Amino acid sequence: MAEFDRVWVNAALCTMASGMGSDGLGVVPDGAVAAKDGRIAWVGPRAVLPAHDAPVVDCGGSWVLPGLVDCHTHLVFGGNRAEEFQRRLSGVTYEQIAREGGGILSTVRATRGADEDALLAAALPRLDALLAEGVTTIEVKSGYGLELETERRMLRVARALPRERVATVVTSLLGAHAVPPEYKGRQGEYAELAAGMIAPLAAEGLVDAVDAFCDRIGFTPEETSAVFEAARHAGLPVKLHADQLSDLGGAALAARFGALSADHLEHASPEGLAAMAAAGTVAVLLPGATYFIREERRPDIAAMRRAGVRMAVATDMNPGSSPARSLLLMLNMACTLYRLTVEEALLGVTRHAAAALGLKDRGMLAPGMRCDLALYRIGAPAELCYWLGGNPCAGRVVAGRDA
Ligand code: NIG
Ligand code: FE
């Protein structure tokens, strides 16, 4: 008799595991999943489920996927930028607003002025919207403090989220996001300060990875490299906002540092993408940002496919370039704006998104993986990419328990 804690049956599985099923989604039409100690102990066709005496959950014919992973968000921030959005409607661009001292810096002002409780209260409804769609793991960046104390406060709020809701939260320190007003004209000096934040905040257990914004309204490749050296010194993995508005060679730079991911990539060169493939750096696609700032360039998906770069898809949930509270909507945008296939898009919010966070224990339904599941009332996996709005999620399971 197999030793399981719980078994889910009457489900169509999208295992996202290669070697399962006949397509890239690893589909098992009439499947079963069994959990033991929070992990998947067995998964496969129900017809060959081993005998057991564990409680059984009838999924009512739902489709079951690995719990979704939103691998790039700026979930914690003060205020919002609806007013800036209105200005952009009359023709002012995202970049112009940033250069005038608005944009990221306007959110910095609001975030510096908000205490931990206020930041947490503002973040929770955004988190709830993502979780309701079947997300079970989310990355949260700092980057609206731009001084030690507020960066710390943002990361502490990110660490508080899993005490309030059932989900895994992974943090990234994004001190090198923009130059704060008090360092205007002294960008290099601020970049040094940002690099210097890594060690103390890491020592407090607040940092899982280090991120930076390398672009013509962000930091230079040299400044970014210095931040990454400091991360390496602290033993932390890196990721990069790369080549979003211009090609500064961010993709290749990320690859040189063995980054977990390089994100955005609208202007990345085929050479940069090939370097990423060789380094195993995941390309995180953020179609919400392309859409919301009306960027005309698209990431070079054909070059990514040719090079064999793994592609993830995330919300980039942030007040300026992508106020997106729906990862399912991002699936649609990835297909519609970037022409990803359904298979690529779904891998992008499961297996490849987990890889973008360096997490090897999730993103697939396979023995030994965490038993994080998302249940959907749909007729076929393509529906997850097809509908605009509405929420077909019928349940979440986190580490083997209903969430
Ligand atoms: O991922 N590119 C830089 N950072 C964010 C935008 C932040 C903001 O505008 O507040 C991004 O697009
Ligand atoms: Fe971002």
mmCIF file with all atom_site columns, N, CA, C and O and ligand atoms in Angstrom, residues 72 74 81 94 103-104 107 144 177 213 241 244 264 286 289 316 318-321, ligand 1:
data_model
loop_
_atom_site.group_PDB
_atom_site.id
_atom_site.type_symbol
_atom_site.label_atom_id
_atom_site.label_alt_id
_atom_site.label_comp_id
_atom_site.label_asym_id
_atom_site.label_entity_id
_atom_site.label_seq_id
_atom_site.pdbx_PDB_ins_code
_atom_site.Cartn_x
_atom_site.Cartn_y
_atom_site.Cartn_z
_atom_site.occupancy
_atom_site.B_iso_or_equiv
_atom_site.pdbx_formal_charge
_atom_site.auth_seq_id
_atom_site.auth_comp_id
_atom_site.auth_asym_id
_atom_site.auth_atom_id
_atom_site.pdbx_PDB_model_num
ATOM   1  N N  . HIS A 1 72  ? 8.660  38.049 -11.818 1.00 0.00 ? 72  HIS A N  1
ATOM   2  C CA . HIS A 1 72  ? 9.174  39.430 -11.876 1.00 0.00 ? 72  HIS A CA 1
ATOM   3  C C  . HIS A 1 72  ? 8.047  40.374 -11.471 1.00 0.00 ? 72  HIS A C  1
ATOM   4  O O  . HIS A 1 72  ? 7.118  40.616 -12.248 1.00 0.00 ? 72  HIS A O  1
ATOM   5  N N  . HIS A 1 74  ? 7.155  44.119 -8.956  1.00 0.00 ? 74  HIS A N  1
ATOM   6  C CA . HIS A 1 74  ? 7.520  45.195 -8.019  1.00 0.00 ? 74  HIS A CA 1
ATOM   7  C C  . HIS A 1 74  ? 6.254  45.426 -7.188  1.00 0.00 ? 74  HIS A C  1
ATOM   8  O O  . HIS A 1 74  ? 5.648  46.487 -7.247  1.00 0.00 ? 74  HIS A O  1
ATOM   9  N N  . ARG A 1 81  ? 0.466  55.586 -10.188 1.00 0.00 ? 81  ARG A N  1
ATOM   10 C CA . ARG A 1 81  ? 0.831  56.599 -11.192 1.00 0.00 ? 81  ARG A CA 1
ATOM   11 C C  . ARG A 1 81  ? -0.279 56.777 -12.227 1.00 0.00 ? 81  ARG A C  1
ATOM   12 O O  . ARG A 1 81  ? -0.019 56.949 -13.426 1.00 0.00 ? 81  ARG A O  1
ATOM   13 N N  . TYR A 1 94  ? 6.893  57.695 -21.514 1.00 0.00 ? 94  TYR A N  1
ATOM   14 C CA . TYR A 1 94  ? 7.397  57.126 -20.249 1.00 0.00 ? 94  TYR A CA 1
ATOM   15 C C  . TYR A 1 94  ? 8.791  57.668 -19.959 1.00 0.00 ? 94  TYR A C  1
ATOM   16 O O  . TYR A 1 94  ? 9.097  58.091 -18.840 1.00 0.00 ? 94  TYR A O  1
ATOM   17 N N  . GLY A 1 103 ? 8.000  59.450 -12.957 1.00 0.00 ? 103 GLY A N  1
ATOM   18 C CA . GLY A 1 103 ? 8.245  58.025 -13.180 1.00 0.00 ? 103 GLY A CA 1
ATOM   19 C C  . GLY A 1 103 ? 8.641  57.315 -11.890 1.00 0.00 ? 103 GLY A C  1
ATOM   20 O O  . GLY A 1 103 ? 8.017  57.504 -10.841 1.00 0.00 ? 103 GLY A O  1
ATOM   21 N N  . ILE A 1 104 ? 9.709  56.527 -11.975 1.00 0.00 ? 104 ILE A N  1
ATOM   22 C CA . ILE A 1 104 ? 10.158 55.748 -10.813 1.00 0.00 ? 104 ILE A CA 1
ATOM   23 C C  . ILE A 1 104 ? 10.320 56.669 -9.599  1.00 0.00 ? 104 ILE A C  1
ATOM   24 O O  . ILE A 1 104 ? 9.920  56.330 -8.486  1.00 0.00 ? 104 ILE A O  1
ATOM   25 N N  . THR A 1 107 ? 7.263  57.333 -7.569  1.00 0.00 ? 107 THR A N  1
ATOM   26 C CA . THR A 1 107 ? 6.935  56.220 -6.667  1.00 0.00 ? 107 THR A CA 1
ATOM   27 C C  . THR A 1 107 ? 7.918  56.156 -5.494  1.00 0.00 ? 107 THR A C  1
ATOM   28 O O  . THR A 1 107 ? 7.554  55.749 -4.387  1.00 0.00 ? 107 THR A O  1
ATOM   29 N N  . TYR A 1 144 ? 12.201 51.073 -4.813  1.00 0.00 ? 144 TYR A N  1
ATOM   30 C CA . TYR A 1 144 ? 11.530 52.370 -4.721  1.00 0.00 ? 144 TYR A CA 1
ATOM   31 C C  . TYR A 1 144 ? 11.919 53.093 -3.431  1.00 0.00 ? 144 TYR A C  1
ATOM   32 O O  . TYR A 1 144 ? 11.222 53.991 -2.973  1.00 0.00 ? 144 TYR A O  1
ATOM   33 N N  . HIS A 1 177 ? 18.047 50.908 -9.252  1.00 0.00 ? 177 HIS A N  1
ATOM   34 C CA . HIS A 1 177 ? 16.847 51.003 -10.096 1.00 0.00 ? 177 HIS A CA 1
ATOM   35 C C  . HIS A 1 177 ? 16.783 52.371 -10.763 1.00 0.00 ? 177 HIS A C  1
ATOM   36 O O  . HIS A 1 177 ? 16.390 52.512 -11.915 1.00 0.00 ? 177 HIS A O  1
ATOM   37 N N  . PHE A 1 213 ? 18.906 47.925 -13.040 1.00 0.00 ? 213 PHE A N  1
ATOM   38 C CA . PHE A 1 213 ? 18.281 48.432 -14.267 1.00 0.00 ? 213 PHE A CA 1
ATOM   39 C C  . PHE A 1 213 ? 19.384 49.046 -15.114 1.00 0.00 ? 213 PHE A C  1
ATOM   40 O O  . PHE A 1 213 ? 19.903 50.112 -14.801 1.00 0.00 ? 213 PHE A O  1
ATOM   41 N N  . HIS A 1 241 ? 17.282 43.981 -15.323 1.00 0.00 ? 241 HIS A N  1
ATOM   42 C CA . HIS A 1 241 ? 16.386 44.665 -16.255 1.00 0.00 ? 241 HIS A CA 1
ATOM   43 C C  . HIS A 1 241 ? 17.275 45.091 -17.427 1.00 0.00 ? 241 HIS A C  1
ATOM   44 O O  . HIS A 1 241 ? 18.074 46.031 -17.286 1.00 0.00 ? 241 HIS A O  1
ATOM   45 N N  . GLN A 1 244 ? 15.647 47.218 -22.168 1.00 0.00 ? 244 GLN A N  1
ATOM   46 C CA . GLN A 1 244 ? 14.206 47.515 -22.276 1.00 0.00 ? 244 GLN A CA 1
ATOM   47 C C  . GLN A 1 244 ? 13.954 48.669 -23.246 1.00 0.00 ? 244 GLN A C  1
ATOM   48 O O  . GLN A 1 244 ? 13.086 48.578 -24.107 1.00 0.00 ? 244 GLN A O  1
ATOM   49 N N  . HIS A 1 264 ? 12.874 41.823 -19.798 1.00 0.00 ? 264 HIS A N  1
ATOM   50 C CA . HIS A 1 264 ? 12.412 42.813 -20.796 1.00 0.00 ? 264 HIS A CA 1
ATOM   51 C C  . HIS A 1 264 ? 12.967 42.446 -22.181 1.00 0.00 ? 264 HIS A C  1
ATOM   52 O O  . HIS A 1 264 ? 12.275 41.853 -22.967 1.00 0.00 ? 264 HIS A O  1
ATOM   53 N N  . LEU A 1 286 ? 8.081  40.452 -20.542 1.00 0.00 ? 286 LEU A N  1
ATOM   54 C CA . LEU A 1 286 ? 7.141  41.256 -19.769 1.00 0.00 ? 286 LEU A CA 1
ATOM   55 C C  . LEU A 1 286 ? 6.228  42.015 -20.727 1.00 0.00 ? 286 LEU A C  1
ATOM   56 O O  . LEU A 1 286 ? 6.369  43.223 -20.927 1.00 0.00 ? 286 LEU A O  1
ATOM   57 N N  . ALA A 1 289 ? 4.529  45.400 -19.926 1.00 0.00 ? 289 ALA A N  1
ATOM   58 C CA . ALA A 1 289 ? 5.306  46.647 -20.019 1.00 0.00 ? 289 ALA A CA 1
ATOM   59 C C  . ALA A 1 289 ? 5.394  47.118 -21.466 1.00 0.00 ? 289 ALA A C  1
ATOM   60 O O  . ALA A 1 289 ? 5.269  48.309 -21.752 1.00 0.00 ? 289 ALA A O  1
ATOM   61 N N  . ASP A 1 316 ? 5.516  41.806 -14.201 1.00 0.00 ? 316 ASP A N  1
ATOM   62 C CA . ASP A 1 316 ? 6.256  43.060 -13.955 1.00 0.00 ? 316 ASP A CA 1
ATOM   63 C C  . ASP A 1 316 ? 5.407  43.995 -13.090 1.00 0.00 ? 316 ASP A C  1
ATOM   64 O O  . ASP A 1 316 ? 5.662  45.199 -13.053 1.00 0.00 ? 316 ASP A O  1
ATOM   65 N N  . ASN A 1 318 ? 3.964  46.683 -11.502 1.00 0.00 ? 318 ASN A N  1
ATOM   66 C CA . ASN A 1 318 ? 4.570  47.893 -10.948 1.00 0.00 ? 318 ASN A CA 1
ATOM   67 C C  . ASN A 1 318 ? 3.709  49.084 -11.333 1.00 0.00 ? 318 ASN A C  1
ATOM   68 O O  . ASN A 1 318 ? 2.907  48.989 -12.261 1.00 0.00 ? 318 ASN A O  1
ATOM   69 N N  . PRO A 1 319 ? 3.849  50.209 -10.623 1.00 0.00 ? 319 PRO A N  1
ATOM   70 C CA . PRO A 1 319 ? 2.910  51.319 -10.848 1.00 0.00 ? 319 PRO A CA 1
ATOM   71 C C  . PRO A 1 319 ? 3.164  52.108 -12.130 1.00 0.00 ? 319 PRO A C  1
ATOM   72 O O  . PRO A 1 319 ? 2.294  52.870 -12.560 1.00 0.00 ? 319 PRO A O  1
ATOM   73 N N  . GLY A 1 320 ? 4.338  51.937 -12.751 1.00 0.00 ? 320 GLY A N  1
ATOM   74 C CA . GLY A 1 320 ? 4.680  52.806 -13.869 1.00 0.00 ? 320 GLY A CA 1
ATOM   75 C C  . GLY A 1 320 ? 4.549  52.183 -15.239 1.00 0.00 ? 320 GLY A C  1
ATOM   76 O O  . GLY A 1 320 ? 3.892  52.723 -16.131 1.00 0.00 ? 320 GLY A O  1
ATOM   77 N N  . SER A 1 321 ? 5.172  51.024 -15.404 1.00 0.00 ? 321 SER A N  1
ATOM   78 C CA . SER A 1 321 ? 5.232  50.475 -16.766 1.00 0.00 ? 321 SER A CA 1
ATOM   79 C C  . SER A 1 321 ? 4.326  49.269 -16.964 1.00 0.00 ? 321 SER A C  1
ATOM   80 O O  . SER A 1 321 ? 4.138  48.826 -18.100 1.00 0.00 ? 321 SER A O  1
HETATM 81 O O1 . NIG B 2 .   ? 10.334 46.719 -14.904 1.00 0.00 ? 1   NIG B O1 1
HETATM 82 N N1 . NIG B 2 .   ? 12.491 49.280 -16.015 1.00 0.00 ? 1   NIG B N1 1
HETATM 83 C C1 . NIG B 2 .   ? 12.515 49.606 -14.865 1.00 0.00 ? 1   NIG B C1 1
HETATM 84 N N2 . NIG B 2 .   ? 11.689 49.218 -13.900 1.00 0.00 ? 1   NIG B N2 1
HETATM 85 C C2 . NIG B 2 .   ? 10.345 48.863 -13.993 1.00 0.00 ? 1   NIG B C2 1
HETATM 86 C C3 . NIG B 2 .   ? 9.452  50.031 -14.069 1.00 0.00 ? 1   NIG B C3 1
HETATM 87 C C4 . NIG B 2 .   ? 9.377  50.713 -12.801 1.00 0.00 ? 1   NIG B C4 1
HETATM 88 C C5 . NIG B 2 .   ? 8.482  51.910 -12.794 1.00 0.00 ? 1   NIG B C5 1
HETATM 89 O O2 . NIG B 2 .   ? 8.218  52.564 -13.821 1.00 0.00 ? 1   NIG B O2 1
HETATM 90 O O3 . NIG B 2 .   ? 8.049  52.226 -11.671 1.00 0.00 ? 1   NIG B O3 1
HETATM 91 C C6 . NIG B 2 .   ? 10.051 47.880 -15.100 1.00 0.00 ? 1   NIG B C6 1
HETATM 92 O O4 . NIG B 2 .   ? 9.516  48.237 -16.162 1.00 0.00 ? 1   NIG B O4 1
#
